[in-house]
Amino acid sequence: MKFRGSYTVCVTAFDDEGRIDLPAMRGYTDWQIAEGAHGLVPLGSTGEFLSLTREERGQVAEAVIGQAAGRVPVLIGTAAEWTEEAIALSRDAEALGADGVMLVPPYYSSPTDDELFTHFRRVAEALSIPVMLYNNPFTANVDLTAPLVARLSEIDNIVAIKDTSKTVHRVTELIELCGDRLTVFAGYYPWESYRCGAQGYSSVMANISPRLSAQMFTETLDGDAAKGREIYVKCLPLINALAGDLYVSATKAAMAMIGRPMGDPRPPRLPLPQDRQDELRRILDDLGLLAEA
């Protein structure tokens, strides 16, 4: 399976008591697909995977995979600090019917390139489903450089990378070194990344408007690139408002504002501060996304 398009990096729904809300996750999954999301990625950073127990991670994965029912690809975030745990979580995802897994590097130990290569190789070789690498040097404390990714792309089922290095030229480097062995997904700057050759967007804004995110991709790569840029420029204030250290709190606040609440983030995260909420509400109003009072 070749992954391509706007893939929503899904929030995790909590109820008023802070427990996993599986009915809300199923309803969210149906809404995302109906609104045109090309794929779903639960249990990434936006999904607060580090704030969930292993049992809860399994429950979320099972709910989204089961509800999607093959309508769009579902890649499960299976990152862990310990290689054996990442293998176990990835095998769990495969057993549940995931179409692939997404793996950020171990996020505390600052592994060397050889350690990273061994970690990803061991996980990939333990699976029969594809692996998407996730480069996020700002939270994982290591950068998956283009030469390292090129080594990893030689492993058969490492097929894609989500790159959030914030360097659009990295897309060019990856494509030059990996060729058609690896599909590049943008984590930031989707329009510019598409124009450099990225074939997907791992999209936070798609939690709020999967349709706009999908249209940006379709127009830019398969239609009118100028129209794709118009959509991008229109969405940039929202993309920027959902970036930064409060990205989970901002995304969940925005979801409540559009009438699709998914609960507050889990501590230590707090709800979005009021001054940020006011600006976010204005942005959503400009996009015509605010729920009617």
PDB file of C-alpha atoms in Angstrom:
ATOM      1  CA  MET A   1       0.000   0.000   0.000  1.00  0.00           C
ATOM      2  CA  LYS A   2       1.361   3.426  -0.954  1.00  0.00           C
ATOM      3  CA  PHE A   3       0.473   6.133   1.540  1.00  0.00           C
ATOM      4  CA  ARG A   4      -0.426   9.452  -0.053  1.00  0.00           C
ATOM      5  CA  GLY A   5      -2.594  12.450   0.825  1.00  0.00           C
ATOM      6  CA  SER A   6      -3.728  14.405   3.861  1.00  0.00           C
ATOM      7  CA  TYR A   7      -3.499  12.139   6.901  1.00  0.00           C
ATOM      8  CA  THR A   8      -5.016  13.465  10.115  1.00  0.00           C
ATOM      9  CA  VAL A   9      -2.835  13.074  13.211  1.00  0.00           C
ATOM     10  CA  CYS A  10      -5.742  12.325  15.495  1.00  0.00           C
ATOM     11  CA  VAL A  11      -6.499  13.747  18.913  1.00  0.00           C
ATOM     12  CA  THR A  12      -7.550  11.305  21.608  1.00  0.00           C
ATOM     13  CA  ALA A  13     -11.018  11.823  23.082  1.00  0.00           C
ATOM     14  CA  PHE A  14     -11.466  12.030  26.848  1.00  0.00           C
ATOM     15  CA  ASP A  15     -14.712  12.308  28.781  1.00  0.00           C
ATOM     16  CA  ASP A  16     -15.426  14.772  31.605  1.00  0.00           C
ATOM     17  CA  GLU A  17     -13.645  12.468  34.053  1.00  0.00           C
ATOM     18  CA  GLY A  18     -10.515  12.274  31.896  1.00  0.00           C
ATOM     19  CA  ARG A  19     -11.163   8.712  30.759  1.00  0.00           C
ATOM     20  CA  ILE A  20     -10.817   7.487  27.171  1.00  0.00           C
ATOM     21  CA  ASP A  21     -14.089   8.184  25.329  1.00  0.00           C
ATOM     22  CA  LEU A  22     -14.321   5.362  22.789  1.00  0.00           C
ATOM     23  CA  PRO A  23     -17.758   6.320  21.393  1.00  0.00           C
ATOM     24  CA  ALA A  24     -16.380   9.801  20.687  1.00  0.00           C
ATOM     25  CA  MET A  25     -13.349   8.255  18.942  1.00  0.00           C
ATOM     26  CA  ARG A  26     -15.649   6.197  16.716  1.00  0.00           C
ATOM     27  CA  GLY A  27     -17.831   9.186  15.857  1.00  0.00           C
ATOM     28  CA  TYR A  28     -14.732  11.269  15.155  1.00  0.00           C
ATOM     29  CA  THR A  29     -13.426   8.548  12.826  1.00  0.00           C
ATOM     30  CA  ASP A  30     -16.658   8.501  10.814  1.00  0.00           C
ATOM     31  CA  TRP A  31     -16.674  12.313  10.587  1.00  0.00           C
ATOM     32  CA  GLN A  32     -13.059  12.449   9.438  1.00  0.00           C
ATOM     33  CA  ILE A  33     -13.701   9.961   6.652  1.00  0.00           C
ATOM     34  CA  ALA A  34     -16.948  11.647   5.597  1.00  0.00           C
ATOM     35  CA  GLU A  35     -15.100  14.984   5.408  1.00  0.00           C
ATOM     36  CA  GLY A  36     -12.462  13.599   3.057  1.00  0.00           C
ATOM     37  CA  ALA A  37      -9.446  12.654   5.180  1.00  0.00           C
ATOM     38  CA  HIS A  38      -7.181  10.420   3.094  1.00  0.00           C
ATOM     39  CA  GLY A  39      -5.805   8.595   6.130  1.00  0.00           C
ATOM     40  CA  LEU A  40      -5.736   8.601   9.934  1.00  0.00           C
ATOM     41  CA  VAL A  41      -2.819   8.470  12.371  1.00  0.00           C
ATOM     42  CA  PRO A  42      -3.979   7.909  15.963  1.00  0.00           C
ATOM     43  CA  LEU A  43      -1.595   7.864  18.919  1.00  0.00           C
ATOM     44  CA  GLY A  44       0.974  10.326  17.661  1.00  0.00           C
ATOM     45  CA  SER A  45       2.100  13.384  19.589  1.00  0.00           C
ATOM     46  CA  THR A  46      -1.228  15.149  19.001  1.00  0.00           C
ATOM     47  CA  GLY A  47      -2.941  12.017  20.323  1.00  0.00           C
ATOM     48  CA  GLU A  48      -1.132  12.371  23.689  1.00  0.00           C
ATOM     49  CA  PHE A  49       0.307   8.860  23.425  1.00  0.00           C
ATOM     50  CA  LEU A  50       2.734   9.519  26.264  1.00  0.00           C
ATOM     51  CA  SER A  51      -0.213  10.251  28.575  1.00  0.00           C
ATOM     52  CA  LEU A  52      -1.940   6.910  27.888  1.00  0.00           C
ATOM     53  CA  THR A  53      -1.428   3.496  29.404  1.00  0.00           C
ATOM     54  CA  ARG A  54      -0.539   0.641  27.089  1.00  0.00           C
ATOM     55  CA  GLU A  55      -4.066  -0.724  27.551  1.00  0.00           C
ATOM     56  CA  GLU A  56      -5.553   2.643  26.568  1.00  0.00           C
ATOM     57  CA  ARG A  57      -3.326   2.828  23.511  1.00  0.00           C
ATOM     58  CA  GLY A  58      -4.706  -0.534  22.436  1.00  0.00           C
ATOM     59  CA  GLN A  59      -8.275   0.609  23.018  1.00  0.00           C
ATOM     60  CA  VAL A  60      -7.829   3.726  20.883  1.00  0.00           C
ATOM     61  CA  ALA A  61      -6.124   1.773  18.105  1.00  0.00           C
ATOM     62  CA  GLU A  62      -8.841  -0.866  18.082  1.00  0.00           C
ATOM     63  CA  ALA A  63     -11.633   1.731  18.035  1.00  0.00           C
ATOM     64  CA  VAL A  64     -10.226   3.715  15.092  1.00  0.00           C
ATOM     65  CA  ILE A  65      -9.145   0.694  13.036  1.00  0.00           C
ATOM     66  CA  GLY A  66     -12.486  -1.016  13.585  1.00  0.00           C
ATOM     67  CA  GLN A  67     -14.548   2.070  12.797  1.00  0.00           C
ATOM     68  CA  ALA A  68     -12.514   2.959   9.710  1.00  0.00           C
ATOM     69  CA  ALA A  69     -13.151  -0.587   8.482  1.00  0.00           C
ATOM     70  CA  GLY A  70     -10.717  -0.263   5.600  1.00  0.00           C
ATOM     71  CA  ARG A  71     -12.239   2.917   4.181  1.00  0.00           C
ATOM     72  CA  VAL A  72      -8.962   4.820   4.604  1.00  0.00           C
ATOM     73  CA  PRO A  73      -5.494   3.707   5.760  1.00  0.00           C
ATOM     74  CA  VAL A  74      -4.905   3.818   9.509  1.00  0.00           C
ATOM     75  CA  LEU A  75      -1.331   4.124  10.785  1.00  0.00           C
ATOM     76  CA  ILE A  76      -0.918   3.633  14.517  1.00  0.00           C
ATOM     77  CA  GLY A  77       1.682   5.554  16.480  1.00  0.00           C
ATOM     78  CA  THR A  78       3.737   2.923  18.310  1.00  0.00           C
ATOM     79  CA  ALA A  79       6.682   4.938  19.590  1.00  0.00           C
ATOM     80  CA  ALA A  80       8.442   3.888  22.762  1.00  0.00           C
ATOM     81  CA  GLU A  81      11.736   4.630  24.482  1.00  0.00           C
ATOM     82  CA  TRP A  82      12.633   0.935  24.657  1.00  0.00           C
ATOM     83  CA  THR A  83      13.015  -1.034  21.416  1.00  0.00           C
ATOM     84  CA  GLU A  84      11.293  -4.151  22.768  1.00  0.00           C
ATOM     85  CA  GLU A  85       8.262  -2.092  23.802  1.00  0.00           C
ATOM     86  CA  ALA A  86       8.093  -0.437  20.375  1.00  0.00           C
ATOM     87  CA  ILE A  87       8.153  -3.904  18.795  1.00  0.00           C
ATOM     88  CA  ALA A  88       5.389  -5.123  21.104  1.00  0.00           C
ATOM     89  CA  LEU A  89       3.185  -2.082  20.478  1.00  0.00           C
ATOM     90  CA  SER A  90       3.750  -2.398  16.723  1.00  0.00           C
ATOM     91  CA  ARG A  91       2.851  -6.078  16.745  1.00  0.00           C
ATOM     92  CA  ASP A  92      -0.294  -5.226  18.710  1.00  0.00           C
ATOM     93  CA  ALA A  93      -1.226  -2.690  16.013  1.00  0.00           C
ATOM     94  CA  GLU A  94      -0.602  -5.226  13.271  1.00  0.00           C
ATOM     95  CA  ALA A  95      -2.770  -7.798  15.047  1.00  0.00           C
ATOM     96  CA  LEU A  96      -5.595  -5.235  15.277  1.00  0.00           C
ATOM     97  CA  GLY A  97      -5.498  -4.705  11.499  1.00  0.00           C
ATOM     98  CA  ALA A  98      -3.486  -1.478  11.210  1.00  0.00           C
ATOM     99  CA  ASP A  99      -2.317  -0.574   7.719  1.00  0.00           C
ATOM    100  CA  GLY A 100       1.021   0.583   9.117  1.00  0.00           C
ATOM    101  CA  VAL A 101       2.750   2.112  12.118  1.00  0.00           C
ATOM    102  CA  MET A 102       4.398   5.478  12.690  1.00  0.00           C
ATOM    103  CA  LEU A 103       7.530   5.653  14.824  1.00  0.00           C
ATOM    104  CA  VAL A 104       9.258   8.678  16.318  1.00  0.00           C
ATOM    105  CA  PRO A 105      12.780   7.993  17.643  1.00  0.00           C
ATOM    106  CA  PRO A 106      13.257   7.152  21.312  1.00  0.00           C
ATOM    107  CA  TYR A 107      12.675  10.563  22.846  1.00  0.00           C
ATOM    108  CA  TYR A 108      14.845  10.665  25.957  1.00  0.00           C
ATOM    109  CA  SER A 109      18.032   8.701  25.339  1.00  0.00           C
ATOM    110  CA  SER A 110      19.288  10.828  22.395  1.00  0.00           C
ATOM    111  CA  PRO A 111      20.485   7.760  20.473  1.00  0.00           C
ATOM    112  CA  THR A 112      23.323   7.826  17.964  1.00  0.00           C
ATOM    113  CA  ASP A 113      22.736   7.187  14.267  1.00  0.00           C
ATOM    114  CA  ASP A 114      23.804   3.548  14.625  1.00  0.00           C
ATOM    115  CA  GLU A 115      21.474   3.114  17.600  1.00  0.00           C
ATOM    116  CA  LEU A 116      18.622   4.697  15.666  1.00  0.00           C
ATOM    117  CA  PHE A 117      19.296   2.469  12.661  1.00  0.00           C
ATOM    118  CA  THR A 118      19.268  -0.640  14.843  1.00  0.00           C
ATOM    119  CA  HIS A 119      16.099   0.457  16.658  1.00  0.00           C
ATOM    120  CA  PHE A 120      14.085   1.100  13.494  1.00  0.00           C
ATOM    121  CA  ARG A 121      15.496  -1.950  11.712  1.00  0.00           C
ATOM    122  CA  ARG A 122      14.506  -4.276  14.554  1.00  0.00           C
ATOM    123  CA  VAL A 123      10.957  -2.885  14.681  1.00  0.00           C
ATOM    124  CA  ALA A 124      10.545  -3.057  10.905  1.00  0.00           C
ATOM    125  CA  GLU A 125      11.868  -6.610  10.698  1.00  0.00           C
ATOM    126  CA  ALA A 126       9.399  -7.703  13.390  1.00  0.00           C
ATOM    127  CA  LEU A 127       6.444  -6.640  11.220  1.00  0.00           C
ATOM    128  CA  SER A 128       4.828  -7.435   7.902  1.00  0.00           C
ATOM    129  CA  ILE A 129       3.057  -4.052   7.665  1.00  0.00           C
ATOM    130  CA  PRO A 130       4.724  -0.790   6.532  1.00  0.00           C
ATOM    131  CA  VAL A 131       6.571   1.637   8.797  1.00  0.00           C
ATOM    132  CA  MET A 132       6.450   5.422   8.563  1.00  0.00           C
ATOM    133  CA  LEU A 133       9.382   7.113  10.262  1.00  0.00           C
ATOM    134  CA  TYR A 134       8.625  10.323  12.152  1.00  0.00           C
ATOM    135  CA  ASN A 135      11.370  12.906  12.343  1.00  0.00           C
ATOM    136  CA  ASN A 136      10.668  15.456  15.062  1.00  0.00           C
ATOM    137  CA  PRO A 137      14.000  16.794  16.319  1.00  0.00           C
ATOM    138  CA  PHE A 138      12.301  19.337  18.584  1.00  0.00           C
ATOM    139  CA  THR A 139      10.752  16.702  20.856  1.00  0.00           C
ATOM    140  CA  ALA A 140      12.816  13.575  20.191  1.00  0.00           C
ATOM    141  CA  ASN A 141      16.122  15.451  20.688  1.00  0.00           C
ATOM    142  CA  VAL A 142      17.646  13.772  17.623  1.00  0.00           C
ATOM    143  CA  ASP A 143      17.402  14.537  13.921  1.00  0.00           C
ATOM    144  CA  LEU A 144      16.817  11.753  11.411  1.00  0.00           C
ATOM    145  CA  THR A 145      19.218  13.161   8.824  1.00  0.00           C
ATOM    146  CA  ALA A 146      18.738  12.484   5.125  1.00  0.00           C
ATOM    147  CA  PRO A 147      21.782  10.132   4.933  1.00  0.00           C
ATOM    148  CA  LEU A 148      20.477   8.103   7.897  1.00  0.00           C
ATOM    149  CA  VAL A 149      16.992   7.935   6.404  1.00  0.00           C
ATOM    150  CA  ALA A 150      18.523   6.785   3.115  1.00  0.00           C
ATOM    151  CA  ARG A 151      20.106   3.844   4.979  1.00  0.00           C
ATOM    152  CA  LEU A 152      16.786   3.051   6.605  1.00  0.00           C
ATOM    153  CA  SER A 153      14.905   3.258   3.297  1.00  0.00           C
ATOM    154  CA  GLU A 154      16.825   0.187   2.132  1.00  0.00           C
ATOM    155  CA  ILE A 155      14.788  -1.855   4.630  1.00  0.00           C
ATOM    156  CA  ASP A 156      11.856  -3.272   2.683  1.00  0.00           C
ATOM    157  CA  ASN A 157       8.896  -2.150   4.786  1.00  0.00           C
ATOM    158  CA  ILE A 158      10.183   1.279   5.829  1.00  0.00           C
ATOM    159  CA  VAL A 159       8.190   3.111   3.191  1.00  0.00           C
ATOM    160  CA  ALA A 160       7.534   6.696   4.351  1.00  0.00           C
ATOM    161  CA  ILE A 161       8.677   9.503   6.611  1.00  0.00           C
ATOM    162  CA  LYS A 162       6.862  12.358   8.296  1.00  0.00           C
ATOM    163  CA  ASP A 163       9.416  15.153   8.464  1.00  0.00           C
ATOM    164  CA  THR A 164       8.919  18.014  10.905  1.00  0.00           C
ATOM    165  CA  SER A 165      12.434  19.425  10.698  1.00  0.00           C
ATOM    166  CA  LYS A 166      10.897  22.741   9.512  1.00  0.00           C
ATOM    167  CA  THR A 167      13.422  22.693   6.657  1.00  0.00           C
ATOM    168  CA  VAL A 168      11.666  22.401   3.324  1.00  0.00           C
ATOM    169  CA  HIS A 169      14.981  21.621   1.605  1.00  0.00           C
ATOM    170  CA  ARG A 170      15.026  18.394   3.640  1.00  0.00           C
ATOM    171  CA  VAL A 171      12.236  17.137   1.367  1.00  0.00           C
ATOM    172  CA  THR A 172      14.547  17.588  -1.627  1.00  0.00           C
ATOM    173  CA  GLU A 173      17.426  15.871   0.174  1.00  0.00           C
ATOM    174  CA  LEU A 174      15.274  12.904   1.142  1.00  0.00           C
ATOM    175  CA  ILE A 175      13.932  12.422  -2.361  1.00  0.00           C
ATOM    176  CA  GLU A 176      17.411  12.730  -3.886  1.00  0.00           C
ATOM    177  CA  LEU A 177      18.888  10.118  -1.541  1.00  0.00           C
ATOM    178  CA  CYS A 178      15.935   7.741  -1.202  1.00  0.00           C
ATOM    179  CA  GLY A 179      14.319   7.967  -4.632  1.00  0.00           C
ATOM    180  CA  ASP A 180      11.038   6.093  -4.926  1.00  0.00           C
ATOM    181  CA  ARG A 181      11.865   3.849  -1.968  1.00  0.00           C
ATOM    182  CA  LEU A 182      10.371   6.387   0.450  1.00  0.00           C
ATOM    183  CA  THR A 183       7.325   8.676   0.411  1.00  0.00           C
ATOM    184  CA  VAL A 184       7.812  12.009   2.171  1.00  0.00           C
ATOM    185  CA  PHE A 185       5.010  13.479   4.286  1.00  0.00           C
ATOM    186  CA  ALA A 186       5.249  17.082   5.418  1.00  0.00           C
ATOM    187  CA  GLY A 187       4.846  17.870   9.092  1.00  0.00           C
ATOM    188  CA  TYR A 188       5.124  21.628   8.542  1.00  0.00           C
ATOM    189  CA  TYR A 189       4.807  23.850   5.458  1.00  0.00           C
ATOM    190  CA  PRO A 190       2.663  21.454   3.415  1.00  0.00           C
ATOM    191  CA  TRP A 191       2.287  23.516   0.242  1.00  0.00           C
ATOM    192  CA  GLU A 192       5.993  24.240  -0.087  1.00  0.00           C
ATOM    193  CA  SER A 193       6.768  20.609   0.706  1.00  0.00           C
ATOM    194  CA  TYR A 194       4.347  19.393  -1.962  1.00  0.00           C
ATOM    195  CA  ARG A 195       6.071  21.597  -4.496  1.00  0.00           C
ATOM    196  CA  CYS A 196       9.410  20.022  -3.522  1.00  0.00           C
ATOM    197  CA  GLY A 197       8.024  16.520  -4.045  1.00  0.00           C
ATOM    198  CA  ALA A 198       6.285  15.508  -0.807  1.00  0.00           C
ATOM    199  CA  GLN A 199       3.312  13.258  -1.433  1.00  0.00           C
ATOM    200  CA  GLY A 200       1.507  13.720   1.864  1.00  0.00           C
ATOM    201  CA  TYR A 201       0.792  15.931   4.845  1.00  0.00           C
ATOM    202  CA  SER A 202       0.625  14.634   8.401  1.00  0.00           C
ATOM    203  CA  SER A 203      -1.915  17.242   9.335  1.00  0.00           C
ATOM    204  CA  VAL A 204      -2.844  18.688  12.740  1.00  0.00           C
ATOM    205  CA  MET A 205      -5.226  21.212  11.149  1.00  0.00           C
ATOM    206  CA  ALA A 206      -7.193  18.294   9.685  1.00  0.00           C
ATOM    207  CA  ASN A 207      -8.555  17.653  13.159  1.00  0.00           C
ATOM    208  CA  ILE A 208     -10.445  20.914  12.682  1.00  0.00           C
ATOM    209  CA  SER A 209     -11.076  20.857   8.941  1.00  0.00           C
ATOM    210  CA  PRO A 210     -10.204  17.582   7.244  1.00  0.00           C
ATOM    211  CA  ARG A 211     -11.918  18.839   4.110  1.00  0.00           C
ATOM    212  CA  LEU A 212      -9.720  21.935   3.691  1.00  0.00           C
ATOM    213  CA  SER A 213      -6.574  19.933   4.388  1.00  0.00           C
ATOM    214  CA  ALA A 214      -7.563  17.300   1.827  1.00  0.00           C
ATOM    215  CA  GLN A 215      -8.509  19.932  -0.753  1.00  0.00           C
ATOM    216  CA  MET A 216      -5.134  21.644  -0.321  1.00  0.00           C
ATOM    217  CA  PHE A 217      -3.403  18.360  -1.138  1.00  0.00           C
ATOM    218  CA  THR A 218      -5.653  17.408  -4.048  1.00  0.00           C
ATOM    219  CA  GLU A 219      -5.501  20.789  -5.745  1.00  0.00           C
ATOM    220  CA  THR A 220      -1.748  21.206  -5.310  1.00  0.00           C
ATOM    221  CA  LEU A 221      -0.704  17.763  -6.518  1.00  0.00           C
ATOM    222  CA  ASP A 222      -3.550  16.602  -8.733  1.00  0.00           C
ATOM    223  CA  GLY A 223      -5.268  19.807  -9.804  1.00  0.00           C
ATOM    224  CA  ASP A 224      -4.453  23.514  -9.832  1.00  0.00           C
ATOM    225  CA  ALA A 225      -1.365  24.287  -7.723  1.00  0.00           C
ATOM    226  CA  ALA A 226      -2.286  27.985  -7.595  1.00  0.00           C
ATOM    227  CA  LYS A 227      -5.664  27.095  -6.117  1.00  0.00           C
ATOM    228  CA  GLY A 228      -3.909  24.808  -3.668  1.00  0.00           C
ATOM    229  CA  ARG A 229      -1.779  27.740  -2.592  1.00  0.00           C
ATOM    230  CA  GLU A 230      -4.882  29.891  -2.077  1.00  0.00           C
ATOM    231  CA  ILE A 231      -6.266  27.272   0.285  1.00  0.00           C
ATOM    232  CA  TYR A 232      -2.919  27.076   2.068  1.00  0.00           C
ATOM    233  CA  VAL A 233      -2.637  30.821   2.578  1.00  0.00           C
ATOM    234  CA  LYS A 234      -6.201  30.892   3.882  1.00  0.00           C
ATOM    235  CA  CYS A 235      -5.388  28.093   6.333  1.00  0.00           C
ATOM    236  CA  LEU A 236      -1.999  29.404   7.483  1.00  0.00           C
ATOM    237  CA  PRO A 237      -3.353  31.339  10.481  1.00  0.00           C
ATOM    238  CA  LEU A 238      -4.989  28.122  11.727  1.00  0.00           C
ATOM    239  CA  ILE A 239      -1.889  26.023  11.005  1.00  0.00           C
ATOM    240  CA  ASN A 240       0.235  28.504  12.954  1.00  0.00           C
ATOM    241  CA  ALA A 241      -2.262  28.754  15.819  1.00  0.00           C
ATOM    242  CA  LEU A 242      -2.091  24.986  16.285  1.00  0.00           C
ATOM    243  CA  ALA A 243       1.732  24.923  16.301  1.00  0.00           C
ATOM    244  CA  GLY A 244       4.114  25.468  19.188  1.00  0.00           C
ATOM    245  CA  ASP A 245       4.238  24.087  22.711  1.00  0.00           C
ATOM    246  CA  LEU A 246       0.465  24.288  23.283  1.00  0.00           C
ATOM    247  CA  TYR A 247      -0.466  22.388  20.115  1.00  0.00           C
ATOM    248  CA  VAL A 248      -2.527  19.713  21.895  1.00  0.00           C
ATOM    249  CA  SER A 249      -4.404  22.238  24.037  1.00  0.00           C
ATOM    250  CA  ALA A 250      -4.986  24.489  21.015  1.00  0.00           C
ATOM    251  CA  THR A 251      -6.262  21.628  18.854  1.00  0.00           C
ATOM    252  CA  LYS A 252      -8.669  20.444  21.511  1.00  0.00           C
ATOM    253  CA  ALA A 253      -9.878  23.990  22.167  1.00  0.00           C
ATOM    254  CA  ALA A 254     -10.513  24.454  18.449  1.00  0.00           C
ATOM    255  CA  MET A 255     -12.454  21.200  18.270  1.00  0.00           C
ATOM    256  CA  ALA A 256     -14.749  22.377  21.034  1.00  0.00           C
ATOM    257  CA  MET A 257     -15.251  25.680  19.185  1.00  0.00           C
ATOM    258  CA  ILE A 258     -16.337  23.925  15.986  1.00  0.00           C
ATOM    259  CA  GLY A 259     -18.853  21.843  17.920  1.00  0.00           C
ATOM    260  CA  ARG A 260     -16.848  18.601  18.070  1.00  0.00           C
ATOM    261  CA  PRO A 261     -15.478  18.530  21.627  1.00  0.00           C
ATOM    262  CA  MET A 262     -12.957  15.797  22.441  1.00  0.00           C
ATOM    263  CA  GLY A 263     -12.333  16.702  26.074  1.00  0.00           C
ATOM    264  CA  ASP A 264      -9.488  18.551  27.764  1.00  0.00           C
ATOM    265  CA  PRO A 265      -5.911  17.343  27.464  1.00  0.00           C
ATOM    266  CA  ARG A 266      -4.522  15.200  30.248  1.00  0.00           C
ATOM    267  CA  PRO A 267      -2.269  16.773  32.893  1.00  0.00           C
ATOM    268  CA  PRO A 268       0.310  18.128  33.031  1.00  0.00           C
ATOM    269  CA  ARG A 269      -1.226  19.853  29.993  1.00  0.00           C
ATOM    270  CA  LEU A 270      -3.859  22.439  30.814  1.00  0.00           C
ATOM    271  CA  PRO A 271      -6.684  23.847  28.689  1.00  0.00           C
ATOM    272  CA  LEU A 272      -5.676  26.619  26.315  1.00  0.00           C
ATOM    273  CA  PRO A 273      -5.291  30.025  28.072  1.00  0.00           C
ATOM    274  CA  GLN A 274      -8.119  32.480  27.459  1.00  0.00           C
ATOM    275  CA  ASP A 275      -6.063  34.995  25.482  1.00  0.00           C
ATOM    276  CA  ARG A 276      -5.068  32.253  23.034  1.00  0.00           C
ATOM    277  CA  GLN A 277      -8.687  31.071  22.863  1.00  0.00           C
ATOM    278  CA  ASP A 278      -9.892  34.488  21.781  1.00  0.00           C
ATOM    279  CA  GLU A 279      -7.417  34.606  18.881  1.00  0.00           C
ATOM    280  CA  LEU A 280      -8.196  31.020  17.893  1.00  0.00           C
ATOM    281  CA  ARG A 281     -11.928  31.750  17.851  1.00  0.00           C
ATOM    282  CA  ARG A 282     -11.344  34.702  15.535  1.00  0.00           C
ATOM    283  CA  ILE A 283      -9.316  32.538  13.137  1.00  0.00           C
ATOM    284  CA  LEU A 284     -11.987  29.848  13.065  1.00  0.00           C
ATOM    285  CA  ASP A 285     -14.655  32.489  12.482  1.00  0.00           C
ATOM    286  CA  ASP A 286     -12.695  33.868   9.528  1.00  0.00           C
ATOM    287  CA  LEU A 287     -12.614  30.361   8.046  1.00  0.00           C
ATOM    288  CA  GLY A 288     -16.333  29.862   8.625  1.00  0.00           C
ATOM    289  CA  LEU A 289     -15.679  26.902  10.924  1.00  0.00           C
ATOM    290  CA  LEU A 290     -17.159  28.128  14.214  1.00  0.00           C
ATOM    291  CA  ALA A 291     -20.141  26.201  15.485  1.00  0.00           C
ATOM    292  CA  GLU A 292     -23.355  28.162  15.616  1.00  0.00           C
ATOM    293  CA  ALA A 293     -24.097  29.415  19.085  1.00  0.00           C
TER     294      ALA A 293
END
